Each structure stands twice: as structure tokens, then as C-alpha cells.
CSV table of C-alpha atoms and ligand atoms in Angstrom, one decimal:
chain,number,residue,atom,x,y,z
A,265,UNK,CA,-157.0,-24.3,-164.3
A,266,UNK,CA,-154.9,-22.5,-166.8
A,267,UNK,CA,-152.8,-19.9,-164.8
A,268,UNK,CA,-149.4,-20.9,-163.4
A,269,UNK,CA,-148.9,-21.5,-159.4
A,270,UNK,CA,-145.8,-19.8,-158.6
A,271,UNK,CA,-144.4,-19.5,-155.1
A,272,UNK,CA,-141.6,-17.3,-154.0
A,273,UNK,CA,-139.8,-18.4,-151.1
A,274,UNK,CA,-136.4,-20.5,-150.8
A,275,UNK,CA,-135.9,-24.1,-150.2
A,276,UNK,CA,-133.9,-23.5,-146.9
A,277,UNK,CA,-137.2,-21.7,-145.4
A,278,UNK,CA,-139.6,-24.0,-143.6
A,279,UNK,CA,-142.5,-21.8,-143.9
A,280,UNK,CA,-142.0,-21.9,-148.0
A,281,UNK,CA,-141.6,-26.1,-147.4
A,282,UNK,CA,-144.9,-26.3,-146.0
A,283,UNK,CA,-146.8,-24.8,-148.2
A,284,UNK,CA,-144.7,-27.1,-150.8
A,285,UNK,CA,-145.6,-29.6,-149.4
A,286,UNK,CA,-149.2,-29.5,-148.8
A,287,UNK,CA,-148.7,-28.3,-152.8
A,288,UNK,CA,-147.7,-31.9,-153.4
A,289,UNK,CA,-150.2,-33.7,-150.8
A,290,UNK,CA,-153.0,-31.8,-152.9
A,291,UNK,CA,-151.2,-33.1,-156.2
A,292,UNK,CA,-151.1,-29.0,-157.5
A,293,UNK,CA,-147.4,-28.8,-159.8
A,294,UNK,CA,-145.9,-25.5,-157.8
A,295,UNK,CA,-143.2,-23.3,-159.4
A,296,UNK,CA,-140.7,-22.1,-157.1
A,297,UNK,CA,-139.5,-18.7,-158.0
A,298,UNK,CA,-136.1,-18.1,-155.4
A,299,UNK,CA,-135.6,-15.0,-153.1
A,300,UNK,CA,-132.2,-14.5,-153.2
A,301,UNK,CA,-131.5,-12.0,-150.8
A,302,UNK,CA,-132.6,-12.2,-147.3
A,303,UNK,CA,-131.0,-9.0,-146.4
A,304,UNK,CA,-133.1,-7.1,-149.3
A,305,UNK,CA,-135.3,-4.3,-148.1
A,306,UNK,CA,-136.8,-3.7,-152.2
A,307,UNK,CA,-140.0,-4.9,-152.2
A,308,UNK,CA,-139.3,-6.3,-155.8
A,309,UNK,CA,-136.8,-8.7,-154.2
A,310,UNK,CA,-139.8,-10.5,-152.6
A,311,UNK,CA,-141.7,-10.4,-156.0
A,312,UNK,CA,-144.1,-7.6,-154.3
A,313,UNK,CA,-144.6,-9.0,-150.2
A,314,UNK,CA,-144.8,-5.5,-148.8
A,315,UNK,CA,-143.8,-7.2,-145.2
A,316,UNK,CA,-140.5,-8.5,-147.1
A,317,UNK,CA,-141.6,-11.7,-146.3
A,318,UNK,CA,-142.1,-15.3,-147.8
A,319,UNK,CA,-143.4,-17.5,-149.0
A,320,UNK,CA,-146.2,-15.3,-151.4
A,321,UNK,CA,-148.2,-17.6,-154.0
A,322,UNK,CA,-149.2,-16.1,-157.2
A,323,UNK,CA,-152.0,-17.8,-159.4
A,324,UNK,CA,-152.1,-15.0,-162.4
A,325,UNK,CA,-152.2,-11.8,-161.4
A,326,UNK,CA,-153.5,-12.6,-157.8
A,327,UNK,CA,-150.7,-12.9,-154.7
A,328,UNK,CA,-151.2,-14.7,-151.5
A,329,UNK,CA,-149.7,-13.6,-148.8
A,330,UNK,CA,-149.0,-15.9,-145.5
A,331,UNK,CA,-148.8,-19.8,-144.8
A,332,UNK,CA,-151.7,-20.3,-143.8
A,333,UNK,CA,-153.6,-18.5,-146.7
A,334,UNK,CA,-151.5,-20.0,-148.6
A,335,UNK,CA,-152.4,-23.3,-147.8
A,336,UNK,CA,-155.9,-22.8,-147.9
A,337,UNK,CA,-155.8,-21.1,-151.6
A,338,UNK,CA,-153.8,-24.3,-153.0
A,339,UNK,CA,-157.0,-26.5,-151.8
A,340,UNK,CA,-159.4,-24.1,-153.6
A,341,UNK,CA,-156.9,-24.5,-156.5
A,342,UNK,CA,-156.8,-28.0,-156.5
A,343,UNK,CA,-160.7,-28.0,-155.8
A,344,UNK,CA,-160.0,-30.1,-152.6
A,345,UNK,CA,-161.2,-27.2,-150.0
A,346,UNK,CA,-164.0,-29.4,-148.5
A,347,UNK,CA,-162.0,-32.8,-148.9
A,348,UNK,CA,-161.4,-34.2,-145.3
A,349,UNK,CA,-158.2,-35.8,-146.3
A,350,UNK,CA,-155.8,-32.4,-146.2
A,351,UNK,CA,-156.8,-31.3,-143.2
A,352,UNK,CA,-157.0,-27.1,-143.4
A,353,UNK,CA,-155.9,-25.3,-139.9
A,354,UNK,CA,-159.7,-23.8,-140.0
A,355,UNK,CA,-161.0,-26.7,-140.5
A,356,UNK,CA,-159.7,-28.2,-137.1
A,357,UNK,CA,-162.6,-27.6,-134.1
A,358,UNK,CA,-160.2,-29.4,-131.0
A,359,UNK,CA,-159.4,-26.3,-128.4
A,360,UNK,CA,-156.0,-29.2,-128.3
A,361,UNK,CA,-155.1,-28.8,-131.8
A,362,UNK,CA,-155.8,-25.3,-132.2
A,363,UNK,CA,-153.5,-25.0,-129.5
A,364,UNK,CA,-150.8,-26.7,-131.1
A,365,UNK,CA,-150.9,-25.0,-133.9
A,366,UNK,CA,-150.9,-22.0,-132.7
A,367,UNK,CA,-147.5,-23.2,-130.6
A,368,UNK,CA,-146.2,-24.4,-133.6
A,369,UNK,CA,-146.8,-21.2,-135.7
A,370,UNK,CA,-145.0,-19.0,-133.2
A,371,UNK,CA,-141.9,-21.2,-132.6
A,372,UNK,CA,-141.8,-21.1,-136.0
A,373,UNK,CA,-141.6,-16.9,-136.0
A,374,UNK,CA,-139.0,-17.5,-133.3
A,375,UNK,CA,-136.6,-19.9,-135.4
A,376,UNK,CA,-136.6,-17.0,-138.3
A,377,UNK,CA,-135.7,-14.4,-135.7
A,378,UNK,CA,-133.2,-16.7,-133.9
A,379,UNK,CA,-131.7,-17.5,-137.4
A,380,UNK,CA,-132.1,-13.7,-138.7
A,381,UNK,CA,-131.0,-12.4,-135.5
A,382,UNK,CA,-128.6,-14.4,-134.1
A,383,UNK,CA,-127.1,-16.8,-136.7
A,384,UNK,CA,-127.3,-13.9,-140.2
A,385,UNK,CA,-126.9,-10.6,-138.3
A,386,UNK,CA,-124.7,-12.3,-135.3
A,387,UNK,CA,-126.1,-10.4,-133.2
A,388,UNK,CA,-125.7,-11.6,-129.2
A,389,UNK,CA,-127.7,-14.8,-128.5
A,390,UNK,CA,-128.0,-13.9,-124.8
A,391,UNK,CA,-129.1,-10.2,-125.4
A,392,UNK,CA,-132.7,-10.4,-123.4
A,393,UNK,CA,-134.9,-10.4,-126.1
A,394,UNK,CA,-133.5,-13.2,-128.2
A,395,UNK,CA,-133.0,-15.4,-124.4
A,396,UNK,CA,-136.3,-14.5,-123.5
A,397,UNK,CA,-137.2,-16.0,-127.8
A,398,UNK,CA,-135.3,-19.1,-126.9
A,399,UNK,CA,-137.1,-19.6,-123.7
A,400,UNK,CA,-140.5,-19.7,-125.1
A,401,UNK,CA,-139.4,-21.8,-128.0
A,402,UNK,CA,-137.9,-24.1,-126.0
A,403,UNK,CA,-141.3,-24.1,-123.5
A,404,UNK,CA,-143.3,-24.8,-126.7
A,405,UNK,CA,-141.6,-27.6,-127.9
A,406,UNK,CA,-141.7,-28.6,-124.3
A,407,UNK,CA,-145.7,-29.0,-124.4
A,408,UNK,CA,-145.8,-30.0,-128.3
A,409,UNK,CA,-143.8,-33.2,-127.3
A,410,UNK,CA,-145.6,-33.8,-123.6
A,411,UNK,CA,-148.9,-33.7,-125.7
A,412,UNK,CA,-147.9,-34.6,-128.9
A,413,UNK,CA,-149.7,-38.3,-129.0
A,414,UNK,CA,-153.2,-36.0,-127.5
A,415,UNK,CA,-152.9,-33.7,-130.2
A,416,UNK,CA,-152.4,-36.4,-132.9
A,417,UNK,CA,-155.9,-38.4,-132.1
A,418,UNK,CA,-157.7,-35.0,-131.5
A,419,UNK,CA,-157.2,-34.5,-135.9
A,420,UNK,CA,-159.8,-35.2,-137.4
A,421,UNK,CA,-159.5,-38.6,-138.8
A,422,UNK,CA,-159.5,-40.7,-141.5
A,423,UNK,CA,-157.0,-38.1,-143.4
A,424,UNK,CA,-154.0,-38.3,-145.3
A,425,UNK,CA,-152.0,-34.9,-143.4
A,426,UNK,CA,-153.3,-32.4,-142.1
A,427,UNK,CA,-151.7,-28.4,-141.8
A,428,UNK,CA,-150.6,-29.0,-138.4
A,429,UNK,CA,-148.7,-32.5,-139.0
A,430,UNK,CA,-146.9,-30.1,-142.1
A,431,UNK,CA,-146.1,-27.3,-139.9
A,432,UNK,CA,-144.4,-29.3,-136.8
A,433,UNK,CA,-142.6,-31.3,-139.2
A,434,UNK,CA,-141.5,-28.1,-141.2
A,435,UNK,CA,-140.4,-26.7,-138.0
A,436,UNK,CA,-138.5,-29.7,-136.3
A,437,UNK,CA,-136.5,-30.4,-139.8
A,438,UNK,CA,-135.8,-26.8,-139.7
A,439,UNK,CA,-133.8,-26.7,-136.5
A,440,UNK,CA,-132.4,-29.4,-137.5
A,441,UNK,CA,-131.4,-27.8,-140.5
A,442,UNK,CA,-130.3,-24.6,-138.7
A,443,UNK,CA,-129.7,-25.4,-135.3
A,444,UNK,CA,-130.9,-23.0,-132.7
A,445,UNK,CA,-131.7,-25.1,-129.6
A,446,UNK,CA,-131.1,-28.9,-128.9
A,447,UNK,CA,-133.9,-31.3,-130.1
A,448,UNK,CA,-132.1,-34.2,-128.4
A,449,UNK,CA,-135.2,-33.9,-125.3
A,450,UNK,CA,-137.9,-34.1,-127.1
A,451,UNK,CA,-138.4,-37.8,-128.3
A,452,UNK,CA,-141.8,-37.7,-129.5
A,453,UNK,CA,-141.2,-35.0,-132.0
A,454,UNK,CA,-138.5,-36.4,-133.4
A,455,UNK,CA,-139.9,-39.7,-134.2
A,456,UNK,CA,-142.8,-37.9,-135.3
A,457,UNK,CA,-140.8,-36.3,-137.6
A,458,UNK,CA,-138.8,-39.7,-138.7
A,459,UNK,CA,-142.2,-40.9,-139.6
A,460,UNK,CA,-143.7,-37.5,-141.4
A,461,UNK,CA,-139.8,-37.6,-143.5
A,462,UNK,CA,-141.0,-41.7,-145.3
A,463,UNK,CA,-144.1,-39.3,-147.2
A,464,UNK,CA,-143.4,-38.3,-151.2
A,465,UNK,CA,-143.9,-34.9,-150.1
A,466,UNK,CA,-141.4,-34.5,-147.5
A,467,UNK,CA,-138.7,-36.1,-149.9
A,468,UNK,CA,-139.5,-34.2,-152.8
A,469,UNK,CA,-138.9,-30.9,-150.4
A,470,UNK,CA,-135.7,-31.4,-148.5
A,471,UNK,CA,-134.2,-28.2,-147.2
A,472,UNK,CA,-131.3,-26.8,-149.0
A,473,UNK,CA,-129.5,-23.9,-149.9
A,474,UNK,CA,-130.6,-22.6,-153.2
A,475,UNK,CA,-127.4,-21.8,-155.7
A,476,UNK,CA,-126.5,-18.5,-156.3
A,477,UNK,CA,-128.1,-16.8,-159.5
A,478,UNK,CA,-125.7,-16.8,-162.6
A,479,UNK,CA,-124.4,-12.9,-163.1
A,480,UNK,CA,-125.7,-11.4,-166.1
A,481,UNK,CA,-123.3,-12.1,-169.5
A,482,UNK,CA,-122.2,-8.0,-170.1
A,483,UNK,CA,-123.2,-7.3,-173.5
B,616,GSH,N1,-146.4,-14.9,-141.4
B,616,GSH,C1,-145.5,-15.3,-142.5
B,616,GSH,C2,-144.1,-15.5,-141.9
B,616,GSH,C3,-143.1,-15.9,-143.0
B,616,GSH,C4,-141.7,-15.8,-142.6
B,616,GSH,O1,-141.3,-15.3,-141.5
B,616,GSH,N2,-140.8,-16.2,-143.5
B,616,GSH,C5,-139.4,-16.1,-143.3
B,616,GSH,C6,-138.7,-17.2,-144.1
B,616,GSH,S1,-138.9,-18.8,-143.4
B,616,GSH,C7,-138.9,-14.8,-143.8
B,616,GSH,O2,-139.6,-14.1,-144.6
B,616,GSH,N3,-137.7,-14.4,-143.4
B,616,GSH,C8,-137.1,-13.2,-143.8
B,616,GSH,C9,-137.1,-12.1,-142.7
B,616,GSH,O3,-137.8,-12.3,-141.7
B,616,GSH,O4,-136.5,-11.1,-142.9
B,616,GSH,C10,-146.1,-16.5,-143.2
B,616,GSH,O5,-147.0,-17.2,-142.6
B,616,GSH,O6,-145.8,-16.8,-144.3
């Protein structure tokens, strides 16, 4: 491989930590190029996402766009597409899991909206449509934890991780990180997590607020 992997996204934002970290379970060295401004509506400020969205990987001239693609590039990268041990989300055939996932990937849109809407743009957390948000999150993480231990046996096995282990522990950490509702009922997902948080990759990628860039010198 001779091109650069170069991800824009932020290290506060759990969808950039996944694909981080499934970067680091497939052993591929990822750049991470900072978006600064989350406010921004300049395509340019998202190094070219026309959704104004992140993470976007770009190997040469080529951009991914989306987690999930994302993920599944890095395995062609690190020519472990077809290896059982990172476990892609296409790769999973359980109804359960697929399930899951798909939970997990929407609470995980609801979090950014919740922390966009409510906690950046203070906008009212019991306006309709962000109660109505917090209601289904909180009914997903409901079913996540009740089935949690199902879910887990349905992967296929023997693996090291698998997409959906990255993406619930991506999320949990997240509201952790930036609370939006309490985790404090769900007891299986958070010693999942406390598990997931002992890997390399997880350590390597805890969320934090990126510093400011320097301002330009004037000439
Ligand atoms: N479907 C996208 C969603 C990515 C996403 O929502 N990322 C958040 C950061 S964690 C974002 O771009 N937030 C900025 C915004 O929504 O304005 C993916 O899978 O990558």
C-alpha cells in the first residue's frame, strides 16, 4: 500500500472513534485530519463530505463516505476483508444482531442531534421532536441491554471484535462523554463497555476535545 489513510473527523465524535478503532483492530496506521468547526456549512470544512458530515476516509484521491463504508474499506486496505476475526456489519447473517446494529446506528444519529440540537444550538430539550428523539433512544438502549448477552453469542465466533461490539461501545462512551440521558439503568451495557475499554484500541482512542488550530503568523 503506498497511499496515505487519512480520516477527517474529531476525536470527541464517536462515529470518527469507531472507525479508529477498527483502524487499529485491523493494525492500518490512520491519520486523523481535524474538523474544526461543527457549525461550518463550507463543504471544504469537511475536506469535501457534501452532507457536512464525518468521519470521510481518503486513501489517495478516493473519499469514503459513512461508518460503515468506512469500516469495510479499511479491511480491504489492510487486506483483511474475508478474515473472520473483525467481524464486518455485512458479514453478520443473525436477524438478532442485525437488529442491534441497526438500534445501535440510530441511537447513535439521535446522540448527534441531541448534542447538535440541544446541547450546541440550546435549543429546547422538551420541544416534541427532540422528546420524541430521547424516547426512542432511551427505548433502544432499553432492548440493547435486555438482549445484550443474546446478541453477544449470536456474533459469529471465534473473533477478536466485531463492528457491532465497536459501535455500542462508541456509543455508550459517548454519552458518557456528552451526557444526554442517564446510563445508570442499563447494567449490562455498561459492563460491556468496562470490558470493550481494557482493548489497545479503545485506549489508544479516548474521546477528547481536539485543541484549537494555531492562527496564522500575519506576514
Ligand atoms: N451516517 C454518517 C453519520 C455521521 C455523523 O452524524 N457524524 C457526526 C459527528 S459524530 C456529524 O457529522 N455531526 C455534525 C452534524 O451533524 O452537523 C456516518 O455513518 O458516518
Amino acid at each position: 500500500m503506498t497511499d496515505a489513510v487519512r480520516l477527517t473527523g474529531r476525536s470527541g465524535s464517536h462515529f470518527t472513534r469507531v472507525a479508529r478503532i477498527v483502524a487499529h483492530e485491523l493494525g492500518l496506521p490512520v491519520e486523523l485530519h481535524v474538523v474544526h468547526d461543527l457549525m461550518s456549512v463550507q463543504v471544504e470544512d469537511y475536506a469535501g463530505h457534501p452532507g457536512l458530515k464525518l468521519p470521510t476516509l481518503h486513501v489517495g484521491d478516493v473519499q469514503v463516505f459513512g461508518t460503515d463504508n468506512i469500516c469495510r474499506k479499511l479491511a480491504d486496505l489492510a487486506g483483511r476483508a474475508d478474515d473472520p476475526r473483525v467481524v464486518l456489519s455485512h458479514q453478520v447473517t443473525s436477524d438478532l444482531v442485525r437488529n442491534a446494529q441497526e438500534l445501535v446506528w440510530q441511537a447513535m444519529a439521535t446522540q448527534v442531534q441531541l448534542v447538535i440540537g440541544v446541547r450546541v444550538g440550546k435549543l429546547p430539550a422538551e420541544h416534541p421532536f427532540f422528546a420524541k428523539a430521547t424516547h426512542g433512544m432511551v427505548g433502544s438502549l432499553t432492548w440493547l441491554d435486555d438482549n445484550l448477552d443474546r446478541v453477544c453469542a449470536a456474533l459469529p465466533a471465534p473473533r477478536d471484535v466485531s463492528v457491532f461490539e465497536v459501535t455500542l461501545y462508541c456509543l455508550i462512551e459517548h454519552v458518557a462523554f456528552r451526557p444526554t440521558v442517564p446510563l445508570d439503568r442499563f447494567p449490562s451495557l455498561r459492563d460491556f463497555t468496562s470490558r470493550f475499554a481494557t482493548r489497545a484500541s479503545a485506549q489508544r482512542t479516548v474521546f477528547c476535545a481536539d485543541p484549537n488550530p494555531t492562527p496564522k503568523e500575519p506576514r
